[in-house]
Every structure is written in C-alpha cells, then in structure tokens.
PDB file of C-alpha atoms and ligand atoms in Angstrom:
ATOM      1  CA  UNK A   1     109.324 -95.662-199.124  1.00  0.00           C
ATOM      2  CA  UNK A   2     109.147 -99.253-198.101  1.00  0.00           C
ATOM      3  CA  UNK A   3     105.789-101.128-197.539  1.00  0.00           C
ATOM      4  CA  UNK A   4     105.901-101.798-193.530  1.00  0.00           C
ATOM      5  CA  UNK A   5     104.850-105.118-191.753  1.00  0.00           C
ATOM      6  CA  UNK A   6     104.267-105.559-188.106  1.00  0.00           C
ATOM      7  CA  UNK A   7     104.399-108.645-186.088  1.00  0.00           C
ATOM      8  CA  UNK A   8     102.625-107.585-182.281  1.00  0.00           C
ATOM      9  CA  UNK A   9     103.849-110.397-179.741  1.00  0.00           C
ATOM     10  CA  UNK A  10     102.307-111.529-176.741  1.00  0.00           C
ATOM     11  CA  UNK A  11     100.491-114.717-174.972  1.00  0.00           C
ATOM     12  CA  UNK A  12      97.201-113.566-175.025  1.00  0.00           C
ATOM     13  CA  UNK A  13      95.929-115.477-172.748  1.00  0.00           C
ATOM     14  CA  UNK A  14      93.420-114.174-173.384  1.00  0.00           C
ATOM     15  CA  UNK A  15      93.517-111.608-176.072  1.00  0.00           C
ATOM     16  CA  UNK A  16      91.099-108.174-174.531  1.00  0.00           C
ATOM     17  CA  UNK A  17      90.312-105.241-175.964  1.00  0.00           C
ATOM     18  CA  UNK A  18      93.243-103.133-174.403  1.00  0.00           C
ATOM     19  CA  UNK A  19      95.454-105.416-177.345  1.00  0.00           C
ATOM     20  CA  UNK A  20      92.818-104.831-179.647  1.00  0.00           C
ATOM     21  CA  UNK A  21      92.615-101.127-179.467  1.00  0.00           C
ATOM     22  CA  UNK A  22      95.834-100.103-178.916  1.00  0.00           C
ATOM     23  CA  UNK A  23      96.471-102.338-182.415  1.00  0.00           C
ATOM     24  CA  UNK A  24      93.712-100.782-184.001  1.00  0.00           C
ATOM     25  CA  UNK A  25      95.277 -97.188-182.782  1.00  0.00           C
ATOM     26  CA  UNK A  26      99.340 -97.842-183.569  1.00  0.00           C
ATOM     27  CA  UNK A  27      98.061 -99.612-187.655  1.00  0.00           C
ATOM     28  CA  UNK A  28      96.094 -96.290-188.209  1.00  0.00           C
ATOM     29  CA  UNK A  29      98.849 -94.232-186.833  1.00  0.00           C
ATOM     30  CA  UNK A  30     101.528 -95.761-188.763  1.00  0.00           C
ATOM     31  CA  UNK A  31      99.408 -96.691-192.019  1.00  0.00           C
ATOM     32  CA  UNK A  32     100.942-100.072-191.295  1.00  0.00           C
ATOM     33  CA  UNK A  33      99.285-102.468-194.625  1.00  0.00           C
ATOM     34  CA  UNK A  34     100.292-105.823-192.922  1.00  0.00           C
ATOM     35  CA  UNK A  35      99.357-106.363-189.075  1.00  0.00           C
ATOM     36  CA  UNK A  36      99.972-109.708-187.669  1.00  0.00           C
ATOM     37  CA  UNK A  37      98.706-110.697-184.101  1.00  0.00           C
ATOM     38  CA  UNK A  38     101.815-113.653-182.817  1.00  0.00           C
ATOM     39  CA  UNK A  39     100.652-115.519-180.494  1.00  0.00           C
ATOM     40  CA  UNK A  40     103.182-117.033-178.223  1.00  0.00           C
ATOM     41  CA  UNK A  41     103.711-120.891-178.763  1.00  0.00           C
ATOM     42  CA  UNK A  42     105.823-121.865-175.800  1.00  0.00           C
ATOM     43  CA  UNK A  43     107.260-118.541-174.604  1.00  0.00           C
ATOM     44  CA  UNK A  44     111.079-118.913-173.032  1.00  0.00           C
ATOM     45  CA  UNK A  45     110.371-115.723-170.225  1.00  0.00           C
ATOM     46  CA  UNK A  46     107.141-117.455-168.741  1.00  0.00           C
ATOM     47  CA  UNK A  47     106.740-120.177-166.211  1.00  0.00           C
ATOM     48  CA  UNK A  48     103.996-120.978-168.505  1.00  0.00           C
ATOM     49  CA  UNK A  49     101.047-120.120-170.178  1.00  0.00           C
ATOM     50  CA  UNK A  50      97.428-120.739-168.820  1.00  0.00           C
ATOM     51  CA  UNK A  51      95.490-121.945-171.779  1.00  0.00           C
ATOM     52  CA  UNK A  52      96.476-124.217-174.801  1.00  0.00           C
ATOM     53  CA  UNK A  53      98.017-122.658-177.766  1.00  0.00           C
ATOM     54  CA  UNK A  54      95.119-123.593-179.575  1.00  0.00           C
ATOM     55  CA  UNK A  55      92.527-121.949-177.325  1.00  0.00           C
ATOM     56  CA  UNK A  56      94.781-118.947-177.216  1.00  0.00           C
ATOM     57  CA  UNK A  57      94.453-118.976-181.115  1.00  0.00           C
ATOM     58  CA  UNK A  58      90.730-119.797-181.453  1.00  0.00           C
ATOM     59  CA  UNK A  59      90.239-116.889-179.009  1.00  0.00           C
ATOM     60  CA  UNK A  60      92.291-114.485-181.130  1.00  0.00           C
ATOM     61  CA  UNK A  61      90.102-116.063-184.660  1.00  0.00           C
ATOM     62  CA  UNK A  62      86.931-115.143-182.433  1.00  0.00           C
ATOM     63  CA  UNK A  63      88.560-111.635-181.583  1.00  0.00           C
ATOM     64  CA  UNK A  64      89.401-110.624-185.266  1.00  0.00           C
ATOM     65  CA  UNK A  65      86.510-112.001-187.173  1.00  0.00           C
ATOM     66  CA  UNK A  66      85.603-108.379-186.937  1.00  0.00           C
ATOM     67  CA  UNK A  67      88.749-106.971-187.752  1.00  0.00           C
ATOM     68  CA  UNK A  68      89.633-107.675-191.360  1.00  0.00           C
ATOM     69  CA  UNK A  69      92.986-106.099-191.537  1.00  0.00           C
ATOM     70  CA  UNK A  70      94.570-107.752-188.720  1.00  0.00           C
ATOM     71  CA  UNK A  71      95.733-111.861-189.314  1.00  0.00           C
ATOM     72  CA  UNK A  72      97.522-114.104-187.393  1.00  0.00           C
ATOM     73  CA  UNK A  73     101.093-115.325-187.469  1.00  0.00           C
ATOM     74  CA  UNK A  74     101.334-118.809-186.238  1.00  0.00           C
ATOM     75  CA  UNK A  75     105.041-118.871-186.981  1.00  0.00           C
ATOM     76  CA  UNK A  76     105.849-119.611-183.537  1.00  0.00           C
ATOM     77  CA  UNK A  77     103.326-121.978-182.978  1.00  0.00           C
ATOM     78  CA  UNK A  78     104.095-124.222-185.798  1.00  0.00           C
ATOM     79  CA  UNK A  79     108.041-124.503-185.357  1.00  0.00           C
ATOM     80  CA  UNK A  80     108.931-126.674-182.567  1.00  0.00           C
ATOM     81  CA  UNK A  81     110.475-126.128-179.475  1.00  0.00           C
ATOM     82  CA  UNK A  82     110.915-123.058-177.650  1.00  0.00           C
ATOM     83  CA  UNK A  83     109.626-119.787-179.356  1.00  0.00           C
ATOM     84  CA  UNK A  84     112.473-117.020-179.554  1.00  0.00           C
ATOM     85  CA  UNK A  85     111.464-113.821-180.835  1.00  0.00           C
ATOM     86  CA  UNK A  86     115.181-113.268-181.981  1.00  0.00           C
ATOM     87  CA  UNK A  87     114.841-116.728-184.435  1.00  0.00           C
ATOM     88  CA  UNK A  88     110.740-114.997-185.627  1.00  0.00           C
ATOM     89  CA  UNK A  89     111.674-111.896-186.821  1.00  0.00           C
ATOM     90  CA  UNK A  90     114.875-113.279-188.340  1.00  0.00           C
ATOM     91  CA  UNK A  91     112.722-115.857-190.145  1.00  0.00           C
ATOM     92  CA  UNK A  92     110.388-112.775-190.942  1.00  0.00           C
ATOM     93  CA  UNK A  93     112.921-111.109-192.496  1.00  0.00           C
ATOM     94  CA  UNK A  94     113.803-113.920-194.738  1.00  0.00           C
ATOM     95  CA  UNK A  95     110.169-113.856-196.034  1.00  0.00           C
ATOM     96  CA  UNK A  96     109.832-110.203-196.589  1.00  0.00           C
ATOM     97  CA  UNK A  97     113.655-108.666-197.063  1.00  0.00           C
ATOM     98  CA  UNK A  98     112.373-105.835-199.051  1.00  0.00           C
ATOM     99  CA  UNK A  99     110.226-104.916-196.756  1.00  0.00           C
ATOM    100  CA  UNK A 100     110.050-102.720-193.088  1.00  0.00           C
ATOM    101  CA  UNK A 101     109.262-104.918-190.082  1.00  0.00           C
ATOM    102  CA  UNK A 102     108.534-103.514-186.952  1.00  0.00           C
ATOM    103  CA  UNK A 103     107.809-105.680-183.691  1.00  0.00           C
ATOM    104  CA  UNK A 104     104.927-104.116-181.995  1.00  0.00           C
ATOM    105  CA  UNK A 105     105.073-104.335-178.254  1.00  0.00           C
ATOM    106  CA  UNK A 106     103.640-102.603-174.820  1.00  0.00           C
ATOM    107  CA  UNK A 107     105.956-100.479-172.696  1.00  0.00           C
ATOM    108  CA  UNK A 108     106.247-103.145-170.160  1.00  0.00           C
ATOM    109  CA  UNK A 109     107.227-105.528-172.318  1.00  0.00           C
ATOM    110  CA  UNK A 110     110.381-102.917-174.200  1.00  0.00           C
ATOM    111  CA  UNK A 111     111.175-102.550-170.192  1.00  0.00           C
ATOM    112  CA  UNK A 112     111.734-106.028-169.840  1.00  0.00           C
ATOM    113  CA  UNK A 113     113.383-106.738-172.946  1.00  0.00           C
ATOM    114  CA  UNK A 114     117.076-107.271-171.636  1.00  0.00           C
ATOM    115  CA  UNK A 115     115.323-110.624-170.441  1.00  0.00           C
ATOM    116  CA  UNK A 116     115.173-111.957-173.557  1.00  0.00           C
ATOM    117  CA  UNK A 117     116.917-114.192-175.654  1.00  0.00           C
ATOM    118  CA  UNK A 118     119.479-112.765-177.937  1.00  0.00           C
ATOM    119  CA  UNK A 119     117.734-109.556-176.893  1.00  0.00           C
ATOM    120  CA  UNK A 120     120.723-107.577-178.468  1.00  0.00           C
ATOM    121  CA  UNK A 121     119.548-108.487-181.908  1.00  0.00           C
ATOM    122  CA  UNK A 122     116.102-107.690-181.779  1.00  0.00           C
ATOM    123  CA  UNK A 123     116.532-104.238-182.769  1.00  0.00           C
ATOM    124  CA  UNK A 124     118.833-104.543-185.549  1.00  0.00           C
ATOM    125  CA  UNK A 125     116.004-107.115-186.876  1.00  0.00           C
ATOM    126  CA  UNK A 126     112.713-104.914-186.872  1.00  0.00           C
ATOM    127  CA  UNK A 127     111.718-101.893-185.850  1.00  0.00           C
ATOM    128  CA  UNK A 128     110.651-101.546-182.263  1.00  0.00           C
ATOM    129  CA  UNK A 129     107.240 -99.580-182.543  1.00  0.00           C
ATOM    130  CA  UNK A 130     106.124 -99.372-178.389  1.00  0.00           C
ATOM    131  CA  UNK A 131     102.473 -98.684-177.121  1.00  0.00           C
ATOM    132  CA  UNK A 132     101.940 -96.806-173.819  1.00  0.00           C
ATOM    133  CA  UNK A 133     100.669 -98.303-171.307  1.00  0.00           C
ATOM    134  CA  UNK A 134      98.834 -97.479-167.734  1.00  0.00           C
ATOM    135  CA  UNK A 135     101.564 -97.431-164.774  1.00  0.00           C
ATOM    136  CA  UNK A 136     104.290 -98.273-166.959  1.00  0.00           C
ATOM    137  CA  UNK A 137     107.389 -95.666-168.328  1.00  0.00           C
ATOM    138  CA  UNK A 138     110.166 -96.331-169.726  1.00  0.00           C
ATOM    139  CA  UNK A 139     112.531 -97.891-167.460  1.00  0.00           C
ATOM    140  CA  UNK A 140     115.509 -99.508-169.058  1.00  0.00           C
ATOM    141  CA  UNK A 141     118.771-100.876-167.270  1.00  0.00           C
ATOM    142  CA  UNK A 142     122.092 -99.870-168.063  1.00  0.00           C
ATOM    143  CA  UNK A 143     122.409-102.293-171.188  1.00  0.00           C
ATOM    144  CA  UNK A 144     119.421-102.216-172.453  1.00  0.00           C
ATOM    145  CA  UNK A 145     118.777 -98.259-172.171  1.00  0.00           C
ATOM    146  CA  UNK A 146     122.843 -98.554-174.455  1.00  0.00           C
ATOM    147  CA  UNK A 147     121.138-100.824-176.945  1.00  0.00           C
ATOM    148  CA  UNK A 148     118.270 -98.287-177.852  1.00  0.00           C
ATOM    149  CA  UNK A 149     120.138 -95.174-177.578  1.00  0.00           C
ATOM    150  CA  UNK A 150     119.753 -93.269-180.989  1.00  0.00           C
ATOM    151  CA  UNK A 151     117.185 -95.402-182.572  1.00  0.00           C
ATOM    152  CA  UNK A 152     114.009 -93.051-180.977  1.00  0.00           C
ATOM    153  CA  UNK A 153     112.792 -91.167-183.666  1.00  0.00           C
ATOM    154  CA  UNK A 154     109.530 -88.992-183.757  1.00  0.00           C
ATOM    155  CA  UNK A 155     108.924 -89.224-187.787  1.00  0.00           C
ATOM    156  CA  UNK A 156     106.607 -92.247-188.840  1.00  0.00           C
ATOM    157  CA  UNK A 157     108.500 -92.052-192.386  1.00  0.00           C
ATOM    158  CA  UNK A 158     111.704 -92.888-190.638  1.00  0.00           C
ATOM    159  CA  UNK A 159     110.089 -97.030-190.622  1.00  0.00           C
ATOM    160  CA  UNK A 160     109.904 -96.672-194.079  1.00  0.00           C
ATOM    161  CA  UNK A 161     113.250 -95.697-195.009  1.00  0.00           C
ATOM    162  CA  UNK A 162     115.027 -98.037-193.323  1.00  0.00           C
ATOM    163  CA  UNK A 163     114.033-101.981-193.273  1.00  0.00           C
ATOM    164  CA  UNK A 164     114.598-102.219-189.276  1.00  0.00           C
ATOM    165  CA  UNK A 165     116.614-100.429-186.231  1.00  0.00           C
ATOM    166  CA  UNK A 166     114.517 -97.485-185.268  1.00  0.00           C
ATOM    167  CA  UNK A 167     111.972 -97.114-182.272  1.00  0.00           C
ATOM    168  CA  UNK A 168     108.956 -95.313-182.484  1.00  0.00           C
ATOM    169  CA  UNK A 169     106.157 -94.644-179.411  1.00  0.00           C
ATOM    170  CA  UNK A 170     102.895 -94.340-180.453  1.00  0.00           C
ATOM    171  CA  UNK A 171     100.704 -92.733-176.969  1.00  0.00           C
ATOM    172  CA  UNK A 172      97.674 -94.757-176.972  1.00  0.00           C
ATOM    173  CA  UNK A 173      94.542 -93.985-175.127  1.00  0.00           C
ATOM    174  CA  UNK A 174      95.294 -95.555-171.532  1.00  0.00           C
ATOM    175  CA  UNK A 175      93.507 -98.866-171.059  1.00  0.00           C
ATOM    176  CA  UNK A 176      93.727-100.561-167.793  1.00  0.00           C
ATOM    177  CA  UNK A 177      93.161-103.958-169.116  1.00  0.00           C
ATOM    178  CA  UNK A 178      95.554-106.601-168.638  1.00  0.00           C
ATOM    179  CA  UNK A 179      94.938-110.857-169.166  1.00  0.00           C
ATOM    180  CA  UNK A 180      96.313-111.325-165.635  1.00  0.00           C
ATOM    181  CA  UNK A 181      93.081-109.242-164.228  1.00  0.00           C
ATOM    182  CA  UNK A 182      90.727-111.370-166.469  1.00  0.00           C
ATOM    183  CA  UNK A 183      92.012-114.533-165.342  1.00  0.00           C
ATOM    184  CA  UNK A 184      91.197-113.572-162.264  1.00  0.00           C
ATOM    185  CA  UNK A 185      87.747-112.678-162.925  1.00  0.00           C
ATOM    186  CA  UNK A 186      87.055-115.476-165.615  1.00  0.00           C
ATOM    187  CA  UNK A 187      84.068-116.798-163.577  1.00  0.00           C
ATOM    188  CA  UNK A 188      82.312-113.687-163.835  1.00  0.00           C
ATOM    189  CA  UNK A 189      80.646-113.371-167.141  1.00  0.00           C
ATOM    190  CA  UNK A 190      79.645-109.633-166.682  1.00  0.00           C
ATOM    191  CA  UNK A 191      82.822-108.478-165.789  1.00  0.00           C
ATOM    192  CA  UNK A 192      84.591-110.758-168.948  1.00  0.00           C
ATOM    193  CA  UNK A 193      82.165-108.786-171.454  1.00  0.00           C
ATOM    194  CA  UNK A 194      83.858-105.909-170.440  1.00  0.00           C
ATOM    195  CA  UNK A 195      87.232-107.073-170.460  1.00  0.00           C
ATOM    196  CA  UNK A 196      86.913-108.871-174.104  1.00  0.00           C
ATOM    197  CA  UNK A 197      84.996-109.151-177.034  1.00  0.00           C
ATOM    198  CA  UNK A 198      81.767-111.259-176.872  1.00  0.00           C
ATOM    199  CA  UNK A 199      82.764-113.909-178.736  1.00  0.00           C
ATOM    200  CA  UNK A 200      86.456-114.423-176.714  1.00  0.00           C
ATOM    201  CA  UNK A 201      83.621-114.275-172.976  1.00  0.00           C
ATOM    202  CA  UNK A 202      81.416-116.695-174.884  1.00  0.00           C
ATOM    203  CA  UNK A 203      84.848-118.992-175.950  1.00  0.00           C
ATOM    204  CA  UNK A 204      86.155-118.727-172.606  1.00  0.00           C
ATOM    205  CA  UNK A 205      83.315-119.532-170.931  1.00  0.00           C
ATOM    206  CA  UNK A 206      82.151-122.867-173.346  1.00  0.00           C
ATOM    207  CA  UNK A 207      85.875-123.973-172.861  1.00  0.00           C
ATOM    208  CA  UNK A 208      85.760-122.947-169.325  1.00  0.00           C
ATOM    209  CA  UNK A 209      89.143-121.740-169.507  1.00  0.00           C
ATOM    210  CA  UNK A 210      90.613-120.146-166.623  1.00  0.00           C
ATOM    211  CA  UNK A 211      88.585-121.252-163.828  1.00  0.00           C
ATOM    212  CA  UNK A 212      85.266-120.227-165.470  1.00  0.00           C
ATOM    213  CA  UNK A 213      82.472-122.047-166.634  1.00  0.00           C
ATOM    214  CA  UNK A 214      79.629-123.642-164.582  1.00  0.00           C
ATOM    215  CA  UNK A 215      80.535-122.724-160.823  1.00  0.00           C
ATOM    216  CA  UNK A 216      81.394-125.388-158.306  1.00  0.00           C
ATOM    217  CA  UNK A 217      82.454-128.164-160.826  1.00  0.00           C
ATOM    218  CA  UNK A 218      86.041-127.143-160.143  1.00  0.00           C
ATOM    219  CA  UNK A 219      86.978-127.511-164.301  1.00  0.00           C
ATOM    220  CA  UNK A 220      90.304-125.533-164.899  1.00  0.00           C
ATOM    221  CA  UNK A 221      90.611-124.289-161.365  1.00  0.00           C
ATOM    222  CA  UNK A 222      94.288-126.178-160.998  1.00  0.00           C
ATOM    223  CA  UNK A 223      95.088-123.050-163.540  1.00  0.00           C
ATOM    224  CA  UNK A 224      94.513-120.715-161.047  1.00  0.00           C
TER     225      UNK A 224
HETATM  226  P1  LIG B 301      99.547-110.805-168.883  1.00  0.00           P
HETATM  227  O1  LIG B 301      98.874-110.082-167.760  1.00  0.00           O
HETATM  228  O2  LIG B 301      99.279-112.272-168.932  1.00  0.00           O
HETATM  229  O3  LIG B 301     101.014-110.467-169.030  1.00  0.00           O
HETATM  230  P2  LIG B 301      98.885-108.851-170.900  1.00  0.00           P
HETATM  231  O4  LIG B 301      97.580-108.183-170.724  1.00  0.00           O
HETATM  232  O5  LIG B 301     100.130-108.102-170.502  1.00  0.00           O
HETATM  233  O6  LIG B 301      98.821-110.261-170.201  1.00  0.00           O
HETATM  234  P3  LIG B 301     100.292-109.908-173.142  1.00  0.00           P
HETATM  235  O7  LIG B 301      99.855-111.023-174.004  1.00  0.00           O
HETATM  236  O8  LIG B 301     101.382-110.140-172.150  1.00  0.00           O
HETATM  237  O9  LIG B 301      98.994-109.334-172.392  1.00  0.00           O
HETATM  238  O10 LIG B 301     100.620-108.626-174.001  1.00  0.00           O
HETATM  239  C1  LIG B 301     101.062-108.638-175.332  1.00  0.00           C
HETATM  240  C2  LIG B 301     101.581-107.246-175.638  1.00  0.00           C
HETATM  241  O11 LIG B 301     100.506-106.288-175.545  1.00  0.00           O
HETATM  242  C3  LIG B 301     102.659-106.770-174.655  1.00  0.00           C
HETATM  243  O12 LIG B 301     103.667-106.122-175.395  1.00  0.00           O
HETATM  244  C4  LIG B 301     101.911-105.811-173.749  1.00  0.00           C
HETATM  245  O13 LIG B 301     102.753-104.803-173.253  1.00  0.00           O
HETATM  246  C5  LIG B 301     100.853-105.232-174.670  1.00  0.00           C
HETATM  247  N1  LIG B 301      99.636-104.847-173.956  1.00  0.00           N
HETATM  248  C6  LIG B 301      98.795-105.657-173.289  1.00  0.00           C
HETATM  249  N2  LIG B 301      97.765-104.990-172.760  1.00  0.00           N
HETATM  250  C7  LIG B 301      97.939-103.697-173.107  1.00  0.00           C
HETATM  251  C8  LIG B 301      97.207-102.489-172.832  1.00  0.00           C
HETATM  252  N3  LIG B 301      96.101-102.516-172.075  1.00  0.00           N
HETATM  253  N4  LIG B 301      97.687-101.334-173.346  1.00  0.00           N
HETATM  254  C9  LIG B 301      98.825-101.315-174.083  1.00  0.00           C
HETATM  255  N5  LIG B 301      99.573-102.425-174.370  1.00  0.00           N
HETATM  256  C10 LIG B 301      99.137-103.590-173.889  1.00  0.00           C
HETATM  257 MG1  LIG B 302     101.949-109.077-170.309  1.00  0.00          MG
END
C-alpha cells in the first residue's frame, strides 16, 4: 500500500472553516499522512483574486497554527507566472513518484473542471478525492463526465494501490460557508467569527482586507 499525499487547491480568499472542516473530515476519512493546503498564486480561471498572495497565506498560517497535520504548499506561489494545476501536480509527482497523490477539491470545483488548463491530464496525475458540498451535485458536460468515467471507486484502499487516476467522494457534513459570502460581510466582525477562525477575523480585520476594518475610512473598499 502506498503512503498517500494530498494537495487541496483553492484561493482562499479567505480560508473559513467550511475548508477547514471538510479537510479535517476527508484526512481522517482517508488516513491521508501528508495534507497540504495550495493556495492559489495567480489562478488562470479567475478575473482575480481579492487579497495579496501573501495575506491569503498569512491567513491560512493563522488558520492552521492549530492544526498540526495540515502545511502549506507554496509551490504555486513561488514559481512565476500563471499557476496551472496541470504543471503542480506534475511537479508533485516529480517530488514524490513513489507515492499516491490525490488533488482534494469541492464538488463545484470537479463540476467546473473542463475549464481548466490541460484539464484532461489532471486525472491521470493524482487522484481526484471530491468533498460535497451544499447546492452543488455532480454535473459534468459531455467531455468531462467521458474523462471520469470508470475512475469512481467506493474503496479508500483503491488510492493506495495505484499512484493516481481514481476518484473518490468523501460526503462531508454540509457547510454553507463560502469566501464569496464573507467578503461580503467582512465589515462585520460578529458575523466573520462565525465564518472563520479567530485569528483569520482578527487578520482580516488589522489588514482590513476586504472592505473591513475601521468603518467609513473607505480602506480596501475598491475590492468590493
Ligand atoms: P469563493 O467563493 O471565492 O469561490 P470558496 O469558499 O469556494 O471561495 P475556494 O478557495 O474557491 O473557496 O475553495 C477551495 C476548494 O474548497 C474548492 O474546491 C471548493 O469547492 C472547496 N470548498 C470551499 N468551501 C467549501 C465548503 N463549505 N464545503 C465543501 N467544500 C468547500
Ligand atoms: Mg470557490
């Protein structure tokens, strides 16, 4: 059986506790030993992103302080240019080719994935390991719903045998959390504390990302 390593993609901007627990929930369902949060340095299928890559990382560094198993990948953040996910988890294989890799990602985001670039080699490079998610099934066009047919499997060990090319869903407890809603709400401190962990509403609010911070001064609000 083959130790398994799991890069979970996203922007996180900001990171909330609907990414946290749903990682927390798919590592201890899979027994995954390395979990890596990848933030998004300059992602191709985005206008853009709202805050900094470096505030996007501090906030995930506040976020897992109290998480010891989970790290962060900067490996998009520190190559230049445009961040594939097809050229990442090709470069993650080349660090770990004995090894399972599985990219970790929401059902929304598997929907969408005929949007990406060189999306037709992201499952023959990991392991696609998909989180449920409130409002979203699975919804794949023609191509894409081609590209995944026969990799679903319902065995955990089946990541193990194989270094990359199955799917797996994990069902995790609904959470109707999303970054989009808290940039919205960034300004309200009591409604952030529910949204993220302390430290990220204390970050976001001393950096006055997103429109936030002391009301009336206007600071970030061309982000909105
Ligand atoms: P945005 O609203 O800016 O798109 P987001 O909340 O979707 O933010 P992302 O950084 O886009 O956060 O998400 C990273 C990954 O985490 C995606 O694969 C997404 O599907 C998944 N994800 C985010 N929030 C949840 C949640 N509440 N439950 C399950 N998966 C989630
Ligand atoms: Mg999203």
């Amino acid at each position: 059986m083959l130790t398994l390593r799991a890069l979970f993609g996203g922007t996180f901007d900001p990171v909330h506790r609907g990414h946290l627990e749903a990682a927390r929930e798919v590592r201890d369902a899979l027994d995954i030993e390395d979990f890596r949060f990848l933030p998004a340095g300059d992602p191709p299928h985005r206008e853009r992103t709202f805050a900094a890559p470096e505030h996007r990382v501090r906030m995930l560094e506040c976020a897992l302080a109290d998480h010891p198993g989970f790290t962060i990948d900067r490996s998009e953040l520190d190559r230049p240019g445009r961040s594939y996910m097809s050229d990442t988890l090709a470069q993650f294989r080349e660090r770990f080719p004995d090894d399972a890799r599985a990219l970790v990602l929401g059902q929304d985001a598997l929907n969408g994935l005929d949007r990406w670039h060189a999306w037709r080699d992201l499952p023959e490079l990991a392991h696609l390991v998909v989180m449920t998610r409130p409002g979203e099934t699975p919804n794949y066009g023609p191509e894409l719903a081609e590209a995944l047919e026969g990799r679903e499997t319902d065995d955990p060990r089946d990541l193990r045998r194989l270094p990359a090319g199955r799917m797996f869903t994990v069902p995790v407890t609904p959470r109707d959390i999303s970054s989009t809603a808290i940039r919205r709400c960034a300004g309200d401190g009591a409604t952030l504390r529910a949204l993220v962990p302390a430290a990220v509403a204390g970050y976001i609010e001393r950096e006055r990302l997103y429109g936030g911070g002391v009301a009336g001064d206007g600071a970030g609000a061309a982000d909105l």
